[in-house]
Amino acid sequence: RPRFAPDGEPIYFYSSRDGHSRIWAIRPDGTGLTRITDGDKSFAFSDPSPDGTRMSTNFGGGSEIFRLDEPYAGQAPQAFPVDATGRRFAPLQWMRDGSRILGVLGGNDRGGFAWAIYRLDSKRYETLEAAQSLDGLVSLGIEGLFLGTLPGSLALYDHRTGQIRELLSVAPDALTGIRVAPDGRTIYFLRESMTSDIHLLEVLAGK
């Protein structure tokens, strides 16, 4: 999943073009391809901070935050801690204020998987208990409001009240890949439709 820098340039993505899954950057016009990370870690989903100076990322066996305004080599990235049950955190999206990160806790059988917010100041997790029935959770950019999907529908989750409200139904199709535009006024998503044909075959006895 490519990610634009907050000011629109560059675009960050991960690729194994050099034999290892690393984070790269490129300008929207296709120029300026730059390798951001190195070493033996196998990087995957990443997201730049709202001020463009840091990046949260997942890699094989863990997750971390590193600085984008310094070379990755030689840094001591900030690792995300495990929670009280030993679950690891997979960061997905920085909150707009830059002090919290939305993600998923999981990785063992003790606590299961849970949506959670990591607070950088306290280094603690806040689980979003009422949102556990939702998939693809993203912050709407308004305090306490999130978007997610239920089977066949787009839903709004209000963390302040714990309420979930259906906004749009596309049933029986599936809805995935929610994205919110930087201005917070446009929502993008994928609508997956499955169709099929019915074929009739006449079976003749004795043939």
mmCIF file of C-alpha atoms in Angstrom:
data_model
loop_
_atom_site.group_PDB
_atom_site.id
_atom_site.type_symbol
_atom_site.label_atom_id
_atom_site.label_comp_id
_atom_site.label_asym_id
_atom_site.label_seq_id
_atom_site.Cartn_x
_atom_site.Cartn_y
_atom_site.Cartn_z
ATOM 1 C CA ARG A 1 0.000 0.000 0.000
ATOM 2 C CA PRO A 2 1.803 3.148 -1.159
ATOM 3 C CA ARG A 3 1.678 6.175 1.142
ATOM 4 C CA PHE A 4 2.030 9.826 0.145
ATOM 5 C CA ALA A 5 4.131 12.125 2.290
ATOM 6 C CA PRO A 6 1.971 14.725 4.078
ATOM 7 C CA ASP A 7 2.891 17.404 1.505
ATOM 8 C CA GLY A 8 2.190 15.027 -1.397
ATOM 9 C CA GLU A 9 5.795 14.133 -2.248
ATOM 10 C CA PRO A 10 7.380 11.612 -2.192
ATOM 11 C CA ILE A 11 5.369 8.388 -2.302
ATOM 12 C CA TYR A 12 6.573 5.676 0.080
ATOM 13 C CA PHE A 13 6.210 1.984 -0.733
ATOM 14 C CA TYR A 14 7.905 -1.319 0.002
ATOM 15 C CA SER A 15 9.536 -3.525 -2.599
ATOM 16 C CA SER A 16 11.935 -6.469 -2.807
ATOM 17 C CA ARG A 17 13.542 -5.230 -6.020
ATOM 18 C CA ASP A 18 17.035 -5.610 -4.545
ATOM 19 C CA GLY A 19 16.425 -8.980 -2.912
ATOM 20 C CA HIS A 20 15.121 -7.703 0.444
ATOM 21 C CA SER A 21 11.744 -6.160 1.247
ATOM 22 C CA ARG A 22 12.678 -2.543 1.946
ATOM 23 C CA ILE A 23 10.969 0.842 2.068
ATOM 24 C CA TRP A 24 11.509 3.075 -0.953
ATOM 25 C CA ALA A 25 10.479 6.576 -1.982
ATOM 26 C CA ILE A 26 9.691 7.998 -5.393
ATOM 27 C CA ARG A 27 8.283 11.244 -6.754
ATOM 28 C CA PRO A 28 4.757 11.180 -8.238
ATOM 29 C CA ASP A 29 6.256 11.723 -11.723
ATOM 30 C CA GLY A 30 8.303 8.508 -11.398
ATOM 31 C CA THR A 31 11.694 10.138 -10.790
ATOM 32 C CA GLY A 32 13.930 10.193 -7.740
ATOM 33 C CA LEU A 33 13.698 6.542 -6.724
ATOM 34 C CA THR A 34 15.427 6.306 -3.328
ATOM 35 C CA ARG A 35 15.954 3.416 -0.946
ATOM 36 C CA ILE A 36 14.958 4.450 2.573
ATOM 37 C CA THR A 37 15.818 1.379 4.659
ATOM 38 C CA ASP A 38 18.626 -1.148 4.512
ATOM 39 C CA GLY A 39 19.872 -4.115 6.487
ATOM 40 C CA ASP A 40 18.329 -7.568 6.741
ATOM 41 C CA LYS A 41 14.868 -6.649 8.077
ATOM 42 C CA SER A 42 11.957 -7.548 5.818
ATOM 43 C CA PHE A 43 9.805 -4.391 5.843
ATOM 44 C CA ALA A 44 6.140 -4.236 4.966
ATOM 45 C CA PHE A 45 3.308 -1.806 5.648
ATOM 46 C CA SER A 46 4.540 1.686 6.656
ATOM 47 C CA ASP A 47 3.044 5.134 7.276
ATOM 48 C CA PRO A 48 4.755 8.558 7.539
ATOM 49 C CA SER A 49 3.956 10.845 10.479
ATOM 50 C CA PRO A 50 1.820 13.966 9.880
ATOM 51 C CA ASP A 51 4.883 16.227 10.041
ATOM 52 C CA GLY A 52 6.827 14.006 7.631
ATOM 53 C CA THR A 53 9.797 13.456 9.954
ATOM 54 C CA ARG A 54 9.102 9.895 11.164
ATOM 55 C CA MET A 55 7.722 6.641 9.856
ATOM 56 C CA SER A 56 6.005 3.753 11.598
ATOM 57 C CA THR A 57 6.653 0.415 9.965
ATOM 58 C CA ASN A 58 6.171 -3.323 10.279
ATOM 59 C CA PHE A 59 8.848 -5.877 9.573
ATOM 60 C CA GLY A 60 9.262 -9.596 10.066
ATOM 61 C CA GLY A 61 9.193 -10.139 13.822
ATOM 62 C CA GLY A 62 8.325 -6.636 15.008
ATOM 63 C CA SER A 63 7.490 -3.001 14.363
ATOM 64 C CA GLU A 64 9.211 0.325 14.949
ATOM 65 C CA ILE A 65 9.387 4.069 14.387
ATOM 66 C CA PHE A 66 12.394 5.634 12.658
ATOM 67 C CA ARG A 67 13.295 9.092 11.438
ATOM 68 C CA LEU A 68 12.940 10.071 7.787
ATOM 69 C CA ASP A 69 15.200 13.121 8.055
ATOM 70 C CA GLU A 70 18.237 10.958 8.886
ATOM 71 C CA PRO A 71 19.810 7.965 7.095
ATOM 72 C CA TYR A 72 18.326 4.718 8.365
ATOM 73 C CA ALA A 73 21.755 3.168 8.797
ATOM 74 C CA GLY A 74 23.081 4.099 12.201
ATOM 75 C CA GLN A 75 19.698 4.931 13.699
ATOM 76 C CA ALA A 76 18.328 3.245 16.803
ATOM 77 C CA PRO A 77 14.646 2.968 15.848
ATOM 78 C CA GLN A 78 12.026 3.093 18.583
ATOM 79 C CA ALA A 79 10.499 -0.372 18.897
ATOM 80 C CA PHE A 80 6.842 -0.725 19.800
ATOM 81 C CA PRO A 81 6.492 -2.570 23.119
ATOM 82 C CA VAL A 82 4.345 -5.648 23.611
ATOM 83 C CA ASP A 83 1.197 -5.180 25.692
ATOM 84 C CA ALA A 84 0.456 -6.748 29.074
ATOM 85 C CA THR A 85 -0.537 -10.057 27.444
ATOM 86 C CA GLY A 86 2.573 -10.200 25.238
ATOM 87 C CA ARG A 87 0.818 -9.170 22.030
ATOM 88 C CA ARG A 88 2.788 -7.309 19.391
ATOM 89 C CA PHE A 89 1.545 -4.098 17.801
ATOM 90 C CA ALA A 90 1.214 -3.629 14.042
ATOM 91 C CA PRO A 91 1.030 0.141 13.371
ATOM 92 C CA LEU A 92 -1.236 1.162 10.504
ATOM 93 C CA GLN A 93 -2.048 4.877 10.609
ATOM 94 C CA TRP A 94 -0.783 7.965 12.425
ATOM 95 C CA MET A 95 -3.501 10.035 14.045
ATOM 96 C CA ARG A 96 -3.664 13.608 12.810
ATOM 97 C CA ASP A 97 -2.141 15.114 15.984
ATOM 98 C CA GLY A 98 1.034 13.028 15.568
ATOM 99 C CA SER A 99 0.959 11.764 19.156
ATOM 100 C CA ARG A 100 -0.967 8.517 18.594
ATOM 101 C CA ILE A 101 -0.931 5.631 16.123
ATOM 102 C CA LEU A 102 -3.802 3.341 15.180
ATOM 103 C CA GLY A 103 -3.000 -0.329 14.712
ATOM 104 C CA VAL A 104 -3.669 -3.924 15.676
ATOM 105 C CA LEU A 105 -2.521 -5.898 18.711
ATOM 106 C CA GLY A 106 -2.073 -9.619 18.148
ATOM 107 C CA GLY A 107 0.403 -12.393 17.635
ATOM 108 C CA ASN A 108 -0.439 -14.830 20.432
ATOM 109 C CA ASP A 109 -3.345 -16.849 21.812
ATOM 110 C CA ARG A 110 -3.679 -15.054 25.141
ATOM 111 C CA GLY A 111 -5.492 -11.907 24.100
ATOM 112 C CA GLY A 112 -6.522 -12.423 20.485
ATOM 113 C CA PHE A 113 -6.472 -9.595 17.971
ATOM 114 C CA ALA A 114 -7.696 -6.113 18.900
ATOM 115 C CA TRP A 115 -7.823 -2.631 17.384
ATOM 116 C CA ALA A 116 -5.746 -0.304 19.526
ATOM 117 C CA ILE A 117 -4.218 3.168 19.713
ATOM 118 C CA TYR A 118 -0.604 3.560 20.841
ATOM 119 C CA ARG A 119 0.190 6.762 22.719
ATOM 120 C CA LEU A 120 3.761 7.893 22.128
ATOM 121 C CA ASP A 121 3.991 9.982 25.313
ATOM 122 C CA SER A 122 2.922 7.251 27.752
ATOM 123 C CA LYS A 123 3.988 4.271 25.603
ATOM 124 C CA ARG A 124 0.677 2.613 26.426
ATOM 125 C CA TYR A 125 -2.095 1.050 24.373
ATOM 126 C CA GLU A 126 -5.771 1.912 24.432
ATOM 127 C CA THR A 127 -7.915 -0.855 22.951
ATOM 128 C CA LEU A 128 -11.015 0.100 20.972
ATOM 129 C CA GLU A 129 -13.281 -2.519 22.499
ATOM 130 C CA ALA A 130 -16.497 -1.494 20.763
ATOM 131 C CA ALA A 131 -14.797 -1.492 17.328
ATOM 132 C CA GLN A 132 -13.693 -5.132 17.339
ATOM 133 C CA SER A 133 -16.540 -6.164 15.004
ATOM 134 C CA LEU A 134 -15.213 -3.811 12.303
ATOM 135 C CA ASP A 135 -12.637 -4.552 9.619
ATOM 136 C CA GLY A 136 -10.290 -2.088 7.895
ATOM 137 C CA LEU A 137 -10.509 0.582 10.614
ATOM 138 C CA VAL A 138 -9.144 4.042 9.686
ATOM 139 C CA SER A 139 -9.209 7.378 11.469
ATOM 140 C CA LEU A 140 -11.549 9.944 9.933
ATOM 141 C CA GLY A 141 -9.280 12.778 11.089
ATOM 142 C CA ILE A 142 -11.920 14.035 13.540
ATOM 143 C CA GLU A 143 -11.332 13.305 17.211
ATOM 144 C CA GLY A 144 -12.895 9.996 18.216
ATOM 145 C CA LEU A 145 -14.380 9.135 14.802
ATOM 146 C CA PHE A 146 -13.326 6.146 12.713
ATOM 147 C CA LEU A 147 -14.508 4.368 9.582
ATOM 148 C CA GLY A 148 -14.619 0.624 9.177
ATOM 149 C CA THR A 149 -16.452 -2.093 7.331
ATOM 150 C CA LEU A 150 -19.125 -4.563 8.299
ATOM 151 C CA PRO A 151 -20.176 -7.334 5.905
ATOM 152 C CA GLY A 152 -21.364 -5.437 2.835
ATOM 153 C CA SER A 153 -21.356 -1.956 4.388
ATOM 154 C CA LEU A 154 -19.359 1.104 5.407
ATOM 155 C CA ALA A 155 -19.755 2.052 9.067
ATOM 156 C CA LEU A 156 -18.910 4.999 11.314
ATOM 157 C CA TYR A 157 -17.505 4.228 14.765
ATOM 158 C CA ASP A 158 -17.646 6.887 17.492
ATOM 159 C CA HIS A 159 -15.067 6.000 20.155
ATOM 160 C CA ARG A 160 -16.524 8.591 22.536
ATOM 161 C CA THR A 161 -19.888 6.835 22.725
ATOM 162 C CA GLY A 162 -18.949 3.326 21.541
ATOM 163 C CA GLN A 163 -21.677 3.479 18.880
ATOM 164 C CA ILE A 164 -21.406 2.017 15.375
ATOM 165 C CA ARG A 165 -23.667 3.398 12.626
ATOM 166 C CA GLU A 166 -24.011 2.069 9.079
ATOM 167 C CA LEU A 167 -23.368 4.760 6.470
ATOM 168 C CA LEU A 168 -23.591 2.870 3.193
ATOM 169 C CA SER A 169 -24.612 -0.615 2.150
ATOM 170 C CA VAL A 170 -23.256 -2.313 -0.974
ATOM 171 C CA ALA A 171 -24.533 -5.783 -0.070
ATOM 172 C CA PRO A 172 -24.204 -8.413 -1.405
ATOM 173 C CA ASP A 173 -20.911 -6.922 -2.625
ATOM 174 C CA ALA A 174 -17.908 -6.469 -0.314
ATOM 175 C CA LEU A 175 -16.371 -3.145 0.664
ATOM 176 C CA THR A 176 -12.629 -2.861 1.453
ATOM 177 C CA GLY A 177 -9.618 -0.555 1.265
ATOM 178 C CA ILE A 178 -11.054 2.549 2.936
ATOM 179 C CA ARG A 179 -9.020 5.727 2.507
ATOM 180 C CA VAL A 180 -9.779 9.274 3.665
ATOM 181 C CA ALA A 181 -8.545 12.263 1.644
ATOM 182 C CA PRO A 182 -6.233 14.712 3.494
ATOM 183 C CA ASP A 183 -9.015 17.302 3.689
ATOM 184 C CA GLY A 184 -11.248 14.757 5.416
ATOM 185 C CA ARG A 185 -14.110 15.428 3.001
ATOM 186 C CA THR A 186 -13.708 12.536 0.546
ATOM 187 C CA ILE A 187 -13.724 8.811 1.262
ATOM 188 C CA TYR A 188 -12.337 6.232 -1.153
ATOM 189 C CA PHE A 189 -13.022 2.514 -1.015
ATOM 190 C CA LEU A 190 -13.026 -0.617 -3.137
ATOM 191 C CA ARG A 191 -16.277 -2.342 -3.995
ATOM 192 C CA GLU A 192 -15.719 -6.002 -4.749
ATOM 193 C CA SER A 193 -18.482 -7.639 -6.757
ATOM 194 C CA MET A 194 -18.756 -11.334 -7.468
ATOM 195 C CA THR A 195 -20.791 -12.484 -10.430
ATOM 196 C CA SER A 196 -21.254 -15.843 -12.018
ATOM 197 C CA ASP A 197 -23.047 -17.508 -14.913
ATOM 198 C CA ILE A 198 -25.331 -20.485 -14.667
ATOM 199 C CA HIS A 199 -24.660 -23.178 -17.240
ATOM 200 C CA LEU A 200 -27.177 -25.909 -17.934
ATOM 201 C CA LEU A 201 -25.920 -29.261 -19.164
ATOM 202 C CA GLU A 202 -28.383 -31.748 -20.547
ATOM 203 C CA VAL A 203 -27.381 -35.277 -19.754
ATOM 204 C CA LEU A 204 -28.846 -37.819 -22.119
ATOM 205 C CA ALA A 205 -29.339 -41.312 -20.834
ATOM 206 C CA GLY A 206 -27.242 -43.849 -22.640
ATOM 207 C CA LYS A 207 -25.101 -41.262 -24.397
#
